[in-house]
């Protein structure tokens, strides 16, 4: 995309992916408007090189979609990253999904109304493909797949609200954009893992590191054995904003492992830690019946820079930095 100016908006800039994306965009010379939901200590964002000149922080809440307008004004690109990772347990799945769709479409309308936004990149999740149709011979799942809501409920009841909401919000956003001629690209990351720049370890990364904390049930958290470094996810977002031919959905998943292989890898790479092994921790999560393909992203010219080593080395370093390991 030929950007008139390199000014973009990132929603959820204090979050795990959002903060990494803000850092990378500043590093690439962009001016960034980012949104946060509430007053918190944002010194970790303000201290990123380039932030004092090119980062503006706005307050906005998905429950009040109009609140995003000031942050979108004057931007050529918008990254819709903000989303509650833990849905409000007091609300029904239907209400949560409806609210997510309504707020996303209202923000997309604000992008259209701004008359400046050339492309929107929406962060979805592989949850929107992995319970859908597979290539029958290879079990490969690609972007042609849409998760089946009943199958999500049956397979992952504890995460069903989040997964259904991500699936239906992405679908509604693509339909809305198609109808209104808005350029919208969606990114579908698998489990985002690795380093973090915030003052606390992201909860989901903590789950994926549970074996370092001596928990007996460590590998129960490894329901997801497809991983991608946060730096690769942020790079993919920027790549898809800039690439003139980017369109539609893109799975973003770099590493596929199994609880067994991961247990062996961690024990041999980090012998100084008392890492729980799979044998001592019982069940290792669901049986896997599909293989994610990010061929579409790779065919467009993207390449992953980080493997399993960098993912766990990075996460470990970050947890040490915040004094947790
Ligand atoms: N983590 C993963 O493994 C993974 C995998 C696939 C896709 N994703 C997607 O990637 C995106 C970022 O996830 P993450 O891992 O970076 O999660 P995160 O660290 O929890 O960040 C989520 C961001 O969304 C904001 N947010 C939540 N509810 C909001 C609301 N009502 N109004 C405004 N902002 C709100 C949060 O603000 P507060 O700090 O105020 O809550 C935070 O800035 C999400 O869209 C998620 O669905 C994540």
PDB file of N, CA, C and O in Angstrom, residues 270-303:
ATOM      1  N   UNK A 270      17.280 -26.281  28.811  1.00  0.00           N
ATOM      2  CA  UNK A 270      17.371 -25.495  30.055  1.00  0.00           C
ATOM      3  C   UNK A 270      17.602 -26.425  31.257  1.00  0.00           C
ATOM      4  O   UNK A 270      16.768 -26.489  32.169  1.00  0.00           O
ATOM      5  N   UNK A 271      18.750 -27.138  31.273  1.00  0.00           N
ATOM      6  CA  UNK A 271      18.969 -28.117  32.351  1.00  0.00           C
ATOM      7  C   UNK A 271      19.081 -27.460  33.725  1.00  0.00           C
ATOM      8  O   UNK A 271      18.893 -28.122  34.740  1.00  0.00           O
ATOM      9  N   UNK A 272      19.339 -26.143  33.753  1.00  0.00           N
ATOM     10  CA  UNK A 272      19.481 -25.454  35.037  1.00  0.00           C
ATOM     11  C   UNK A 272      18.138 -25.255  35.741  1.00  0.00           C
ATOM     12  O   UNK A 272      18.095 -24.875  36.909  1.00  0.00           O
ATOM     13  N   UNK A 273      17.028 -25.472  35.012  1.00  0.00           N
ATOM     14  CA  UNK A 273      15.699 -25.325  35.643  1.00  0.00           C
ATOM     15  C   UNK A 273      15.106 -26.694  35.946  1.00  0.00           C
ATOM     16  O   UNK A 273      15.342 -27.654  35.216  1.00  0.00           O
ATOM     17  N   UNK A 274      14.333 -26.759  37.017  1.00  0.00           N
ATOM     18  CA  UNK A 274      13.620 -27.999  37.356  1.00  0.00           C
ATOM     19  C   UNK A 274      12.323 -28.017  36.550  1.00  0.00           C
ATOM     20  O   UNK A 274      11.257 -27.683  37.059  1.00  0.00           O
ATOM     21  N   UNK A 275      12.449 -28.358  35.287  1.00  0.00           N
ATOM     22  CA  UNK A 275      11.271 -28.273  34.415  1.00  0.00           C
ATOM     23  C   UNK A 275      10.423 -29.525  34.551  1.00  0.00           C
ATOM     24  O   UNK A 275      10.944 -30.642  34.460  1.00  0.00           O
ATOM     25  N   UNK A 276       9.117 -29.331  34.766  1.00  0.00           N
ATOM     26  CA  UNK A 276       8.229 -30.497  34.839  1.00  0.00           C
ATOM     27  C   UNK A 276       8.300 -31.238  33.525  1.00  0.00           C
ATOM     28  O   UNK A 276       8.285 -30.622  32.452  1.00  0.00           O
ATOM     29  N   UNK A 277       8.358 -32.544  33.603  1.00  0.00           N
ATOM     30  CA  UNK A 277       8.372 -33.322  32.360  1.00  0.00           C
ATOM     31  C   UNK A 277       6.976 -33.850  32.097  1.00  0.00           C
ATOM     32  O   UNK A 277       6.134 -33.915  32.996  1.00  0.00           O
ATOM     33  N   UNK A 278       6.759 -34.257  30.880  1.00  0.00           N
ATOM     34  CA  UNK A 278       5.415 -34.681  30.496  1.00  0.00           C
ATOM     35  C   UNK A 278       4.968 -35.893  31.310  1.00  0.00           C
ATOM     36  O   UNK A 278       3.832 -35.952  31.763  1.00  0.00           O
ATOM     37  N   UNK A 279       5.889 -36.844  31.516  1.00  0.00           N
ATOM     38  CA  UNK A 279       5.534 -38.069  32.223  1.00  0.00           C
ATOM     39  C   UNK A 279       4.977 -37.791  33.616  1.00  0.00           C
ATOM     40  O   UNK A 279       4.028 -38.407  34.054  1.00  0.00           O
ATOM     41  N   UNK A 280       5.577 -36.801  34.280  1.00  0.00           N
ATOM     42  CA  UNK A 280       5.160 -36.531  35.652  1.00  0.00           C
ATOM     43  C   UNK A 280       3.920 -35.660  35.720  1.00  0.00           C
ATOM     44  O   UNK A 280       3.411 -35.379  36.784  1.00  0.00           O
ATOM     45  N   UNK A 281       3.451 -35.186  34.576  1.00  0.00           N
ATOM     46  CA  UNK A 281       2.353 -34.231  34.657  1.00  0.00           C
ATOM     47  C   UNK A 281       1.065 -34.706  33.995  1.00  0.00           C
ATOM     48  O   UNK A 281       0.141 -33.943  33.808  1.00  0.00           O
ATOM     49  N   UNK A 282       1.024 -35.980  33.629  1.00  0.00           N
ATOM     50  CA  UNK A 282      -0.257 -36.545  33.209  1.00  0.00           C
ATOM     51  C   UNK A 282      -0.669 -36.188  31.794  1.00  0.00           C
ATOM     52  O   UNK A 282       0.161 -36.090  30.904  1.00  0.00           O
ATOM     53  N   UNK A 283      -1.958 -35.974  31.622  1.00  0.00           N
ATOM     54  CA  UNK A 283      -2.534 -35.736  30.299  1.00  0.00           C
ATOM     55  C   UNK A 283      -1.920 -34.528  29.616  1.00  0.00           C
ATOM     56  O   UNK A 283      -1.584 -33.548  30.252  1.00  0.00           O
ATOM     57  N   UNK A 284      -1.808 -34.584  28.320  1.00  0.00           N
ATOM     58  CA  UNK A 284      -1.152 -33.487  27.618  1.00  0.00           C
ATOM     59  C   UNK A 284      -2.087 -32.737  26.684  1.00  0.00           C
ATOM     60  O   UNK A 284      -1.650 -32.153  25.713  1.00  0.00           O
ATOM     61  N   UNK A 285      -3.363 -32.724  26.984  1.00  0.00           N
ATOM     62  CA  UNK A 285      -4.251 -31.911  26.157  1.00  0.00           C
ATOM     63  C   UNK A 285      -4.917 -32.711  25.059  1.00  0.00           C
ATOM     64  O   UNK A 285      -4.783 -33.907  24.956  1.00  0.00           O
ATOM     65  N   UNK A 286      -5.606 -31.981  24.177  1.00  0.00           N
ATOM     66  CA  UNK A 286      -6.437 -32.653  23.183  1.00  0.00           C
ATOM     67  C   UNK A 286      -5.598 -33.329  22.101  1.00  0.00           C
ATOM     68  O   UNK A 286      -4.496 -32.896  21.790  1.00  0.00           O
ATOM     69  N   UNK A 287      -6.162 -34.383  21.545  1.00  0.00           N
ATOM     70  CA  UNK A 287      -5.512 -35.018  20.412  1.00  0.00           C
ATOM     71  C   UNK A 287      -5.666 -34.091  19.214  1.00  0.00           C
ATOM     72  O   UNK A 287      -6.717 -33.501  19.006  1.00  0.00           O
ATOM     73  N   UNK A 288      -4.630 -33.963  18.449  1.00  0.00           N
ATOM     74  CA  UNK A 288      -4.654 -32.988  17.373  1.00  0.00           C
ATOM     75  C   UNK A 288      -5.084 -33.627  16.068  1.00  0.00           C
ATOM     76  O   UNK A 288      -4.620 -34.694  15.718  1.00  0.00           O
ATOM     77  N   UNK A 289      -6.011 -32.976  15.372  1.00  0.00           N
ATOM     78  CA  UNK A 289      -6.547 -33.613  14.177  1.00  0.00           C
ATOM     79  C   UNK A 289      -6.386 -32.734  12.947  1.00  0.00           C
ATOM     80  O   UNK A 289      -7.048 -32.932  11.956  1.00  0.00           O
ATOM     81  N   UNK A 290      -5.523 -31.735  13.025  1.00  0.00           N
ATOM     82  CA  UNK A 290      -5.367 -30.852  11.879  1.00  0.00           C
ATOM     83  C   UNK A 290      -3.946 -30.303  11.847  1.00  0.00           C
ATOM     84  O   UNK A 290      -3.204 -30.376  12.829  1.00  0.00           O
ATOM     85  N   UNK A 291      -3.599 -29.718  10.719  1.00  0.00           N
ATOM     86  CA  UNK A 291      -2.286 -29.084  10.565  1.00  0.00           C
ATOM     87  C   UNK A 291      -2.530 -27.715   9.941  1.00  0.00           C
ATOM     88  O   UNK A 291      -3.163 -27.610   8.888  1.00  0.00           O
ATOM     89  N   UNK A 292      -2.061 -26.669  10.633  1.00  0.00           N
ATOM     90  CA  UNK A 292      -2.290 -25.314  10.129  1.00  0.00           C
ATOM     91  C   UNK A 292      -1.321 -24.999   8.995  1.00  0.00           C
ATOM     92  O   UNK A 292      -0.142 -25.341   9.071  1.00  0.00           O
ATOM     93  N   UNK A 293      -1.807 -24.307   7.982  1.00  0.00           N
ATOM     94  CA  UNK A 293      -0.932 -23.908   6.880  1.00  0.00           C
ATOM     95  C   UNK A 293      -0.867 -22.383   6.793  1.00  0.00           C
ATOM     96  O   UNK A 293      -1.897 -21.724   6.666  1.00  0.00           O
ATOM     97  N   UNK A 294       0.355 -21.841   6.847  1.00  0.00           N
ATOM     98  CA  UNK A 294       0.464 -20.395   6.592  1.00  0.00           C
ATOM     99  C   UNK A 294       1.113 -20.149   5.230  1.00  0.00           C
ATOM    100  O   UNK A 294       1.798 -19.156   5.022  1.00  0.00           O
ATOM    101  N   UNK A 295       0.845 -21.067   4.305  1.00  0.00           N
ATOM    102  CA  UNK A 295       1.397 -20.972   2.940  1.00  0.00           C
ATOM    103  C   UNK A 295       1.009 -19.646   2.270  1.00  0.00           C
ATOM    104  O   UNK A 295       1.803 -19.031   1.570  1.00  0.00           O
ATOM    105  N   UNK A 296      -0.216 -19.189   2.528  1.00  0.00           N
ATOM    106  CA  UNK A 296      -0.682 -17.967   1.842  1.00  0.00           C
ATOM    107  C   UNK A 296       0.211 -16.778   2.215  1.00  0.00           C
ATOM    108  O   UNK A 296       0.582 -15.971   1.369  1.00  0.00           O
ATOM    109  N   UNK A 297       0.557 -16.685   3.503  1.00  0.00           N
ATOM    110  CA  UNK A 297       1.414 -15.589   3.982  1.00  0.00           C
ATOM    111  C   UNK A 297       2.827 -15.738   3.417  1.00  0.00           C
ATOM    112  O   UNK A 297       3.438 -14.764   2.960  1.00  0.00           O
ATOM    113  N   UNK A 298       3.334 -16.967   3.409  1.00  0.00           N
ATOM    114  CA  UNK A 298       4.700 -17.206   2.915  1.00  0.00           C
ATOM    115  C   UNK A 298       4.769 -16.959   1.406  1.00  0.00           C
ATOM    116  O   UNK A 298       5.730 -16.374   0.912  1.00  0.00           O
ATOM    117  N   UNK A 299       3.722 -17.367   0.683  1.00  0.00           N
ATOM    118  CA  UNK A 299       3.707 -17.162  -0.777  1.00  0.00           C
ATOM    119  C   UNK A 299       3.692 -15.679  -1.145  1.00  0.00           C
ATOM    120  O   UNK A 299       4.124 -15.290  -2.230  1.00  0.00           O
ATOM    121  N   UNK A 300       3.193 -14.846  -0.226  1.00  0.00           N
ATOM    122  CA  UNK A 300       3.165 -13.400  -0.495  1.00  0.00           C
ATOM    123  C   UNK A 300       4.546 -12.770  -0.259  1.00  0.00           C
ATOM    124  O   UNK A 300       4.778 -11.611  -0.574  1.00  0.00           O
ATOM    125  N   UNK A 301       5.463 -13.558   0.330  1.00  0.00           N
ATOM    126  CA  UNK A 301       6.832 -13.054   0.501  1.00  0.00           C
ATOM    127  C   UNK A 301       7.264 -12.883   1.945  1.00  0.00           C
ATOM    128  O   UNK A 301       8.373 -12.421   2.217  1.00  0.00           O
ATOM    129  N   UNK A 302       6.382 -13.264   2.882  1.00  0.00           N
ATOM    130  CA  UNK A 302       6.746 -13.111   4.304  1.00  0.00           C
ATOM    131  C   UNK A 302       7.612 -14.293   4.732  1.00  0.00           C
ATOM    132  O   UNK A 302       7.462 -15.401   4.223  1.00  0.00           O
ATOM    133  N   UNK A 303       8.537 -14.046   5.670  1.00  0.00           N
ATOM    134  CA  UNK A 303       9.246 -15.184   6.254  1.00  0.00           C
ATOM    135  C   UNK A 303       9.317 -15.024   7.769  1.00  0.00           C
ATOM    136  O   UNK A 303       9.444 -13.896   8.277  1.00  0.00           O
TER     137      UNK A 303
END
